[in-house]
Coordinates of C-alpha atoms and ligand atoms in Angstrom, one line a residue:
M172 CA 56.9 -61.6 4.5
S173 CA 58.5 -62.0 1.1
P174 CA 60.5 -64.9 -0.2
D175 CA 63.6 -62.6 -0.2
I176 CA 63.6 -62.7 3.6
A177 CA 63.7 -66.6 3.5
L178 CA 66.6 -66.4 1.1
N179 CA 68.5 -64.0 3.3
H180 CA 68.2 -66.3 6.2
S181 CA 69.1 -69.4 4.2
Q182 CA 72.7 -69.3 5.5
R183 CA 71.4 -70.5 8.9
G184 CA 70.7 -73.9 7.5
W185 CA 68.4 -75.7 5.2
T186 CA 66.0 -76.7 8.1
C187 CA 65.4 -73.1 9.0
T188 CA 64.9 -72.2 5.3
F189 CA 62.5 -75.1 4.8
T190 CA 60.4 -74.1 7.8
R191 CA 60.2 -70.5 6.6
V192 CA 59.3 -71.4 3.1
F193 CA 56.6 -73.7 4.4
V194 CA 55.2 -71.0 6.6
I195 CA 55.2 -68.5 3.7
A196 CA 53.5 -71.1 1.5
L197 CA 50.8 -71.5 4.2
S198 CA 50.4 -67.8 4.5
V199 CA 50.1 -67.3 0.8
T200 CA 47.4 -70.1 0.7
F201 CA 45.6 -68.4 3.6
V202 CA 45.6 -64.9 2.0
A203 CA 44.5 -66.4 -1.4
T204 CA 41.6 -68.2 0.3
A205 CA 40.6 -65.1 2.2
A206 CA 40.7 -63.0 -1.0
A207 CA 38.5 -65.5 -2.7
Q208 CA 35.9 -65.4 0.1
E209 CA 35.8 -61.7 0.9
P210 CA 34.5 -59.2 -1.6
P211 CA 37.0 -56.5 -2.8
N212 CA 37.0 -53.2 -1.0
R213 CA 34.5 -51.6 -3.3
P214 CA 34.5 -47.8 -3.2
N215 CA 31.4 -45.8 -3.3
V216 CA 31.0 -43.8 -6.5
I217 CA 29.4 -40.4 -6.8
L218 CA 29.1 -38.7 -10.2
I219 CA 28.2 -35.0 -10.1
F220 CA 27.1 -33.8 -13.5
A221 CA 26.4 -30.1 -14.2
D222 CA 24.3 -29.1 -17.2
D223 CA 25.8 -26.7 -19.7
L224 CA 28.6 -25.6 -17.4
G225 CA 31.5 -24.3 -19.4
Y226 CA 35.3 -24.9 -19.1
G227 CA 35.8 -21.4 -17.8
D228 CA 32.9 -21.2 -15.2
L229 CA 34.7 -22.2 -12.0
S230 CA 37.2 -20.2 -10.0
C231 CA 39.6 -23.1 -10.1
Y232 CA 39.4 -23.0 -13.9
G233 CA 40.0 -19.2 -14.0
H234 CA 36.6 -17.5 -13.8
P235 CA 37.3 -14.0 -12.4
T236 CA 34.0 -13.4 -10.6
I237 CA 32.1 -16.7 -10.0
R238 CA 33.1 -18.0 -6.5
T239 CA 33.3 -21.8 -6.2
P240 CA 35.1 -22.5 -2.9
H241 CA 33.8 -26.0 -2.5
L242 CA 34.8 -27.1 -6.0
D243 CA 38.1 -25.3 -5.6
R244 CA 38.8 -27.3 -2.4
M245 CA 37.7 -30.5 -4.1
A246 CA 40.2 -29.7 -6.9
A247 CA 43.0 -28.9 -4.4
E248 CA 42.4 -32.2 -2.6
G249 CA 41.8 -34.2 -5.8
L250 CA 43.0 -34.4 -9.4
R251 CA 42.0 -31.5 -11.6
F252 CA 42.0 -32.3 -15.4
T253 CA 42.8 -29.5 -17.9
Q254 CA 41.9 -31.8 -20.8
F255 CA 38.8 -33.7 -19.8
Y256 CA 36.1 -34.3 -22.4
S257 CA 32.5 -35.0 -22.5
A258 CA 31.5 -37.4 -25.2
G259 CA 28.5 -35.3 -26.5
I260 CA 27.9 -31.8 -27.6
V261 CA 24.4 -31.6 -26.2
C262 CA 22.5 -33.2 -23.3
T263 CA 21.1 -36.5 -24.5
P264 CA 24.1 -38.0 -26.4
S265 CA 26.4 -36.8 -23.6
R266 CA 24.4 -38.6 -21.0
A267 CA 24.0 -41.7 -23.0
A268 CA 27.8 -41.9 -23.3
L269 CA 28.4 -41.3 -19.6
M270 CA 25.8 -43.9 -18.6
T271 CA 27.1 -46.6 -21.0
G272 CA 30.8 -45.9 -21.5
R273 CA 30.1 -45.9 -25.2
H274 CA 29.6 -43.2 -27.8
A275 CA 25.9 -42.4 -28.1
V276 CA 25.9 -43.3 -31.8
R277 CA 26.0 -46.9 -30.6
S278 CA 22.7 -46.6 -28.8
G279 CA 20.8 -44.6 -31.4
L280 CA 21.0 -41.4 -29.4
S281 CA 23.2 -39.2 -31.6
E282 CA 21.5 -37.4 -34.5
E283 CA 21.8 -34.1 -36.2
S284 CA 18.0 -33.5 -35.8
P285 CA 16.5 -33.7 -33.3
R286 CA 19.7 -33.6 -31.3
V287 CA 18.0 -34.4 -27.9
L288 CA 14.9 -36.1 -26.6
F289 CA 11.7 -34.0 -26.2
P290 CA 8.5 -34.4 -24.2
D291 CA 6.9 -35.8 -27.4
S292 CA 9.7 -38.4 -27.9
G293 CA 8.9 -42.0 -27.8
G294 CA 12.4 -43.3 -27.6
G295 CA 15.1 -43.5 -25.0
L296 CA 18.2 -45.4 -23.9
P297 CA 17.5 -48.9 -25.1
E298 CA 17.1 -51.5 -22.4
S299 CA 19.7 -53.6 -24.1
E300 CA 22.3 -51.0 -23.1
L301 CA 24.0 -51.6 -19.8
T302 CA 24.4 -48.5 -17.6
I303 CA 27.0 -48.0 -15.0
A304 CA 24.3 -48.6 -12.4
E305 CA 23.4 -52.0 -13.9
L306 CA 27.0 -53.0 -14.0
L307 CA 27.7 -51.9 -10.4
K308 CA 24.6 -53.8 -9.3
Q309 CA 26.6 -56.9 -10.1
A310 CA 28.9 -55.9 -7.2
N311 CA 25.9 -55.4 -4.9
Y312 CA 25.8 -51.6 -5.1
D313 CA 22.8 -49.5 -3.9
T314 CA 22.1 -47.0 -6.7
A315 CA 20.3 -43.6 -6.8
C316 CA 19.8 -41.1 -9.6
V317 CA 19.0 -37.6 -8.6
G318 CA 18.4 -34.8 -11.1
K319 CA 18.1 -34.5 -14.8
W320 CA 17.9 -37.8 -16.7
H321 CA 17.1 -37.0 -20.4
L322 CA 17.5 -40.5 -21.6
G323 CA 13.7 -41.1 -22.1
H324 CA 10.7 -40.2 -20.0
L325 CA 8.6 -43.3 -20.7
P326 CA 8.6 -45.9 -17.9
Q327 CA 10.8 -48.4 -19.7
F328 CA 13.5 -45.7 -20.2
L329 CA 13.5 -44.1 -16.7
P330 CA 16.4 -44.6 -14.3
T331 CA 14.4 -47.1 -12.2
N332 CA 14.4 -49.4 -15.2
Q333 CA 18.1 -48.8 -16.0
G334 CA 19.8 -50.0 -12.8
F335 CA 18.9 -47.3 -10.3
D336 CA 17.0 -48.3 -7.2
R337 CA 15.4 -44.8 -6.9
Y338 CA 15.0 -41.6 -8.8
L339 CA 14.1 -38.0 -8.1
G340 CA 14.4 -35.4 -10.8
L341 CA 13.3 -34.0 -14.1
P342 CA 13.1 -36.5 -16.9
Y343 CA 14.3 -33.9 -19.5
S344 CA 15.5 -30.3 -19.8
N345 CA 14.0 -27.5 -17.8
D346 CA 13.2 -25.3 -20.8
M347 CA 10.8 -27.9 -22.3
D348 CA 7.0 -27.9 -21.9
R349 CA 6.9 -24.2 -22.4
V350 CA 3.5 -22.8 -21.5
P351 CA 2.0 -21.0 -24.5
T352 CA 0.9 -18.0 -22.4
S353 CA 4.5 -17.4 -21.0
P354 CA 6.3 -14.2 -22.2
K355 CA 7.4 -14.5 -25.8
G356 CA 11.0 -15.2 -27.0
L357 CA 13.9 -14.5 -24.7
Q358 CA 11.8 -12.5 -22.3
A359 CA 10.7 -15.6 -20.3
F360 CA 14.4 -16.4 -19.7
L361 CA 15.4 -13.0 -18.5
D362 CA 13.0 -13.0 -15.6
P363 CA 12.1 -16.7 -15.4
R364 CA 9.2 -18.1 -13.4
S365 CA 8.7 -21.8 -12.8
D366 CA 5.2 -21.7 -14.2
Y367 CA 6.4 -20.7 -17.6
W368 CA 7.6 -24.3 -18.1
N369 CA 5.3 -27.2 -17.2
V370 CA 8.1 -29.6 -16.5
P371 CA 7.4 -32.5 -14.2
L372 CA 9.4 -33.5 -11.1
M373 CA 9.3 -37.3 -10.8
R374 CA 10.0 -39.6 -8.0
D375 CA 10.7 -43.1 -9.4
T376 CA 8.1 -43.4 -12.1
K377 CA 5.5 -41.0 -10.8
I378 CA 5.1 -37.2 -11.3
V379 CA 5.1 -35.6 -7.9
E380 CA 5.0 -31.9 -8.9
R381 CA 4.1 -30.1 -12.1
P382 CA 5.3 -27.6 -12.9
A383 CA 8.3 -28.3 -10.8
D384 CA 9.3 -25.4 -8.5
Q385 CA 12.6 -24.8 -10.2
T386 CA 13.8 -22.3 -7.6
T387 CA 14.4 -25.1 -5.1
L388 CA 15.6 -27.9 -7.4
T389 CA 19.3 -27.5 -6.6
K390 CA 18.6 -27.5 -2.9
R391 CA 16.2 -30.4 -3.0
Y392 CA 18.7 -32.5 -5.1
A393 CA 21.3 -31.8 -2.5
E394 CA 19.0 -32.9 0.3
E395 CA 18.2 -36.1 -1.5
A396 CA 21.9 -36.8 -2.2
V397 CA 22.8 -36.1 1.4
G398 CA 20.0 -38.3 2.7
F399 CA 21.1 -41.2 0.5
I400 CA 24.7 -40.9 1.6
N401 CA 23.6 -40.8 5.3
E402 CA 21.6 -44.0 4.8
H403 CA 25.0 -45.7 4.0
K404 CA 27.0 -44.2 6.8
L405 CA 27.6 -47.6 8.3
G406 CA 29.6 -48.4 5.2
D407 CA 28.2 -51.9 5.1
K408 CA 27.1 -51.6 1.4
P409 CA 28.7 -49.7 -1.4
F410 CA 26.7 -47.2 -3.4
L411 CA 26.5 -45.3 -6.6
L412 CA 25.0 -41.8 -6.6
Y413 CA 24.4 -40.1 -9.9
L414 CA 23.7 -36.4 -9.1
A415 CA 22.9 -34.7 -12.4
H416 CA 22.0 -31.1 -11.8
T417 CA 19.3 -29.4 -13.8
M418 CA 21.4 -26.2 -13.6
P419 CA 23.0 -24.1 -15.0
H420 CA 20.9 -24.9 -18.1
V421 CA 18.5 -22.0 -18.9
P422 CA 16.1 -21.0 -17.6
L423 CA 18.2 -20.2 -14.6
F424 CA 16.8 -20.7 -11.1
R425 CA 18.3 -20.5 -7.7
S426 CA 16.9 -20.6 -4.2
R427 CA 16.2 -17.4 -2.2
E428 CA 19.5 -17.8 -0.3
F429 CA 21.4 -17.4 -3.5
E430 CA 19.6 -14.5 -5.0
N431 CA 22.0 -11.7 -6.0
V432 CA 25.0 -13.2 -4.3
S433 CA 27.3 -13.3 -7.3
R434 CA 29.1 -10.6 -9.2
R435 CA 28.4 -12.7 -12.3
G436 CA 24.7 -12.0 -11.9
L437 CA 22.0 -14.7 -12.2
Y438 CA 24.3 -17.2 -13.9
G439 CA 26.8 -16.7 -11.2
D440 CA 24.2 -17.2 -8.5
V441 CA 23.1 -20.5 -10.0
V442 CA 26.7 -21.8 -10.3
E443 CA 27.5 -20.8 -6.8
E444 CA 24.4 -22.7 -5.5
V445 CA 25.6 -25.8 -7.5
D446 CA 29.0 -25.3 -5.8
W447 CA 27.3 -25.1 -2.4
S448 CA 25.6 -28.4 -3.2
V449 CA 28.9 -30.0 -4.0
G450 CA 30.1 -28.8 -0.5
Q451 CA 27.0 -30.5 1.1
V452 CA 27.9 -33.8 -0.6
L453 CA 31.6 -33.7 0.3
D454 CA 31.0 -32.5 3.9
T455 CA 28.5 -35.3 4.4
L456 CA 31.2 -37.8 3.2
R457 CA 33.7 -36.2 5.6
E458 CA 31.3 -36.3 8.6
T459 CA 30.2 -39.8 8.0
G460 CA 33.7 -41.1 7.6
L461 CA 32.9 -42.3 4.1
A462 CA 35.3 -39.9 2.3
E463 CA 38.2 -42.3 2.4
N464 CA 36.2 -44.9 0.6
T465 CA 34.4 -42.8 -2.0
L466 CA 35.4 -41.7 -5.5
V467 CA 33.7 -38.5 -6.5
W468 CA 33.8 -37.1 -10.1
F469 CA 32.6 -33.7 -11.0
T470 CA 32.1 -32.6 -14.6
S471 CA 29.5 -31.2 -17.1
D472 CA 27.5 -32.7 -19.9
N473 CA 28.6 -30.2 -22.6
G474 CA 30.0 -26.7 -23.0
P475 CA 28.2 -23.4 -22.2
W476 CA 25.1 -22.3 -24.1
I477 CA 26.8 -19.2 -25.3
V478 CA 24.1 -18.2 -27.8
K479 CA 22.0 -17.4 -24.7
G480 CA 24.2 -14.3 -24.0
L481 CA 24.4 -13.5 -20.3
Q482 CA 22.2 -16.5 -19.5
G483 CA 24.9 -18.8 -20.8
G484 CA 28.3 -19.7 -19.3
S485 CA 31.9 -19.4 -20.6
A486 CA 34.2 -21.8 -22.2
G487 CA 37.2 -19.7 -21.1
L488 CA 39.9 -19.6 -23.7
L489 CA 38.2 -22.4 -25.7
R490 CA 36.4 -21.8 -29.0
D491 CA 32.6 -21.9 -29.3
G492 CA 30.4 -23.8 -26.9
K493 CA 27.5 -26.2 -26.5
G494 CA 26.4 -27.9 -29.8
S495 CA 29.8 -27.5 -31.4
T496 CA 32.7 -29.9 -31.9
F497 CA 35.2 -27.1 -31.3
E498 CA 36.9 -27.5 -27.9
G499 CA 34.4 -25.2 -26.1
G500 CA 31.6 -27.7 -26.9
V501 CA 33.1 -30.7 -25.2
R502 CA 36.1 -29.8 -23.0
E503 CA 34.9 -29.5 -19.5
P504 CA 36.0 -29.0 -15.9
G505 CA 36.8 -32.5 -14.7
I506 CA 37.7 -33.2 -11.0
A507 CA 38.3 -36.6 -9.4
W508 CA 38.4 -36.7 -5.6
W509 CA 39.0 -39.5 -3.2
P510 CA 41.1 -38.6 -0.1
G511 CA 44.0 -40.9 0.5
T512 CA 43.6 -42.6 -2.9
V513 CA 43.4 -40.1 -5.7
K514 CA 46.7 -38.4 -5.9
P515 CA 46.2 -34.6 -5.6
G516 CA 47.4 -32.4 -8.4
V517 CA 46.6 -31.0 -11.8
T518 CA 46.9 -33.2 -14.9
T519 CA 47.2 -32.4 -18.6
E520 CA 46.6 -36.1 -19.4
L521 CA 43.5 -36.8 -21.4
G522 CA 40.3 -38.1 -19.8
S523 CA 36.7 -38.4 -20.8
T524 CA 33.2 -39.1 -19.4
L525 CA 33.5 -42.3 -21.4
D526 CA 36.2 -43.4 -19.0
I527 CA 34.2 -43.1 -15.8
L528 CA 32.2 -46.4 -16.3
P529 CA 35.3 -48.5 -17.0
T530 CA 37.2 -46.9 -14.1
A531 CA 34.4 -47.3 -11.6
C532 CA 33.9 -51.0 -12.7
A533 CA 37.6 -51.7 -12.4
M534 CA 37.6 -50.3 -8.8
A535 CA 34.5 -52.3 -8.0
G536 CA 35.9 -55.5 -9.4
V537 CA 33.2 -55.7 -12.1
E538 CA 34.4 -57.0 -15.5
L539 CA 33.1 -55.3 -18.5
P540 CA 30.9 -57.4 -20.8
K541 CA 32.7 -58.8 -23.8
D542 CA 29.7 -58.6 -26.1
R543 CA 29.9 -54.9 -27.0
K544 CA 32.5 -52.3 -27.8
Y545 CA 33.5 -49.9 -25.1
D546 CA 34.9 -46.5 -25.9
G547 CA 36.4 -45.7 -22.4
Y548 CA 39.5 -46.6 -20.5
D549 CA 40.3 -47.5 -16.9
L550 CA 41.9 -44.4 -15.5
S551 CA 42.7 -45.9 -12.1
S552 CA 46.5 -45.7 -12.4
L553 CA 46.3 -42.1 -13.5
L554 CA 44.0 -41.3 -10.6
K555 CA 45.9 -43.2 -8.0
N556 CA 49.5 -42.8 -9.1
G557 CA 49.6 -40.0 -11.6
E558 CA 50.7 -42.4 -14.3
A559 CA 50.1 -41.6 -18.0
S560 CA 46.5 -41.8 -19.2
P561 CA 45.7 -44.8 -21.4
R562 CA 43.6 -42.3 -23.4
H563 CA 45.4 -40.7 -26.4
E564 CA 42.5 -39.9 -28.7
M565 CA 39.1 -38.4 -28.7
F566 CA 36.4 -38.6 -31.3
Y567 CA 34.1 -35.6 -31.7
Y568 CA 30.7 -36.6 -32.9
R569 CA 28.0 -34.4 -34.3
G570 CA 25.0 -36.6 -35.1
Q571 CA 26.3 -39.8 -36.6
D572 CA 29.3 -38.2 -38.1
V573 CA 32.8 -37.9 -36.7
F574 CA 33.4 -34.1 -37.3
A575 CA 36.8 -34.1 -35.7
V576 CA 39.4 -36.4 -34.1
R577 CA 42.2 -35.7 -31.6
Q578 CA 45.3 -37.8 -31.1
G579 CA 48.0 -36.5 -28.8
P580 CA 48.1 -32.7 -29.2
W581 CA 46.7 -32.8 -32.8
K582 CA 43.1 -32.3 -33.7
A583 CA 41.8 -32.6 -37.3
H584 CA 38.4 -31.1 -38.2
F585 CA 36.9 -32.9 -41.2
T586 CA 33.7 -30.9 -40.9
T587 CA 33.0 -27.7 -38.9
Q588 CA 29.8 -26.0 -37.9
I589 CA 29.1 -23.5 -35.2
G590 CA 27.1 -24.9 -32.2
Y591 CA 23.8 -23.2 -33.2
G592 CA 22.9 -22.1 -36.7
G593 CA 25.2 -22.0 -39.7
Q594 CA 25.8 -24.8 -42.2
P595 CA 28.3 -27.7 -42.0
E596 CA 31.5 -27.0 -43.9
K597 CA 33.5 -29.9 -45.1
H598 CA 37.3 -29.6 -45.2
D599 CA 39.6 -31.5 -47.5
P600 CA 42.3 -31.5 -46.4
P601 CA 40.9 -31.3 -42.8
V602 CA 41.7 -28.2 -40.7
L603 CA 44.5 -29.1 -38.3
Y604 CA 45.1 -27.6 -34.9
N605 CA 47.7 -28.4 -32.2
V606 CA 45.3 -27.9 -29.3
E607 CA 48.1 -27.9 -26.7
L608 CA 50.0 -25.2 -28.5
D609 CA 46.8 -23.5 -29.6
P610 CA 43.9 -24.4 -27.3
S611 CA 41.7 -21.7 -28.8
E612 CA 41.9 -23.4 -32.3
T613 CA 43.0 -20.3 -34.2
T614 CA 45.8 -21.4 -36.5
N615 CA 45.4 -24.1 -39.2
M616 CA 48.7 -26.1 -39.5
A617 CA 47.4 -28.5 -42.1
K618 CA 49.8 -27.7 -44.9
D619 CA 52.9 -28.5 -42.9
H620 CA 51.7 -31.8 -41.6
P621 CA 50.3 -34.1 -44.3
D622 CA 51.6 -37.1 -42.3
I623 CA 49.6 -36.2 -39.2
I624 CA 46.5 -35.6 -41.3
A625 CA 46.9 -39.0 -42.9
R626 CA 47.2 -40.6 -39.5
L627 CA 44.2 -38.8 -38.0
T628 CA 42.1 -39.5 -41.1
D629 CA 42.9 -43.2 -40.8
L630 CA 42.0 -43.1 -37.1
A631 CA 38.6 -41.6 -37.9
E632 CA 37.9 -44.2 -40.6
Q633 CA 38.9 -47.1 -38.3
Q634 CA 36.5 -45.7 -35.6
K635 CA 33.6 -45.5 -38.1
K636 CA 34.1 -49.1 -38.9
T637 CA 33.4 -50.1 -35.3
I638 CA 29.9 -48.5 -35.4
E639 CA 27.0 -50.8 -36.1
K640 CA 23.9 -49.2 -37.5
V641 CA 21.1 -49.2 -34.8
P642 CA 17.6 -47.7 -34.9
S643 CA 17.4 -44.0 -34.1
Q644 CA 15.8 -43.4 -30.7
L645 CA 15.6 -39.7 -31.3
A646 CA 13.4 -40.1 -34.4
I647 CA 10.7 -42.0 -32.5
K648 CA 7.7 -39.8 -31.6
L649 CA 4.8 -40.5 -29.3
P650 CA 1.5 -41.0 -31.1
E651 CA -0.5 -37.7 -31.4
Ligands
LIG3 MG1 23.4 -29.8 -21.4

């Protein structure tokens, strides 16, 4: 009952009005007390993260031959972003940003060389960083990490020491630990066998299989995810599930059921199995009745590894791919799904993996710590009501350097370099593209827009001032 109702009835006499106001006041007090005592309705959160999947690799993003019916349905029922950005051009910095809501340069995990962690690395995500799992723990979430971690394989860096109750997966990329006797060069990737790479499968902090049978990884990750969801079917405790697929990062593996099913060949088979896995997760949510209280995000860590030829994916109409600060390196499929809460549709508003942590925390009623700088925004009102995104800019890091910055439709490249190979090329004035008019970044419009260049240059300089120098985690090597 609103105060308006009491006012409307006030003509009946002051006694009546007084009684109503008194009742309203009592009701308000009761509601406020109840709100203080009961925890907020905290949604479950599931992050599904593909590895090296390109902007153009799903049917709902225009791929002509890869079939992704489950992701297409997720997109139709949820919100599909056309301008969703990962915050890293390769695995490790991208994952650091997703887990912390902060650019990886803030945690010492963004360098030009090495660009990612390796089996001989001694570093990882510092314990001083707060992951999305650690923050949601404050709201009593159960937390599971399934899949590729790649934020440090030593015990202190593993998911189980970063807020996750449990972990099953590979601690780093599936093309590491190459066995010296495996076929030379690209040959091993064309007809891959699991024993060519001695990568470990870990449960919590222990290696349970080595080399991991990579043909069954996608299936086993799905089973683990489904089991975890089913454990929560009573809905009495909220959960966070981070499902980070090893695929479709090369070497490409799929289970027997997905051999030769796709007209896109091996890469298509692998993506179609990842799509099947998404279907397993969403079907389990529907069957358990948890769908209406679960936010699911699907995206990828970085663009397609196009230098791998047919083994790599597609960035669609975007330029370049993994390893590059052109759009193909970082713009990703991005789908948010929560039946009854996320407003279905397609949005051209900006979003980023950096925004997932602040959005999830806002929905869970967890306040972000004030002692550090966050680079993400709460996208709740965009997701729920289709309102404008609070994100208007994106910074494109390569190593510790801001290679490019986007604000609105404009993107200025201060330095460019192809994803793999080549040399960095500095630009003064920067190269300027309107990436809404020209998403393929073909036509430099710098000479007609000095004012926009000045504004974007200033934005990049302001951003750099917020970065504190921290020790490089990527430079630390294990003792020989
Ligand atoms: Mg990757």
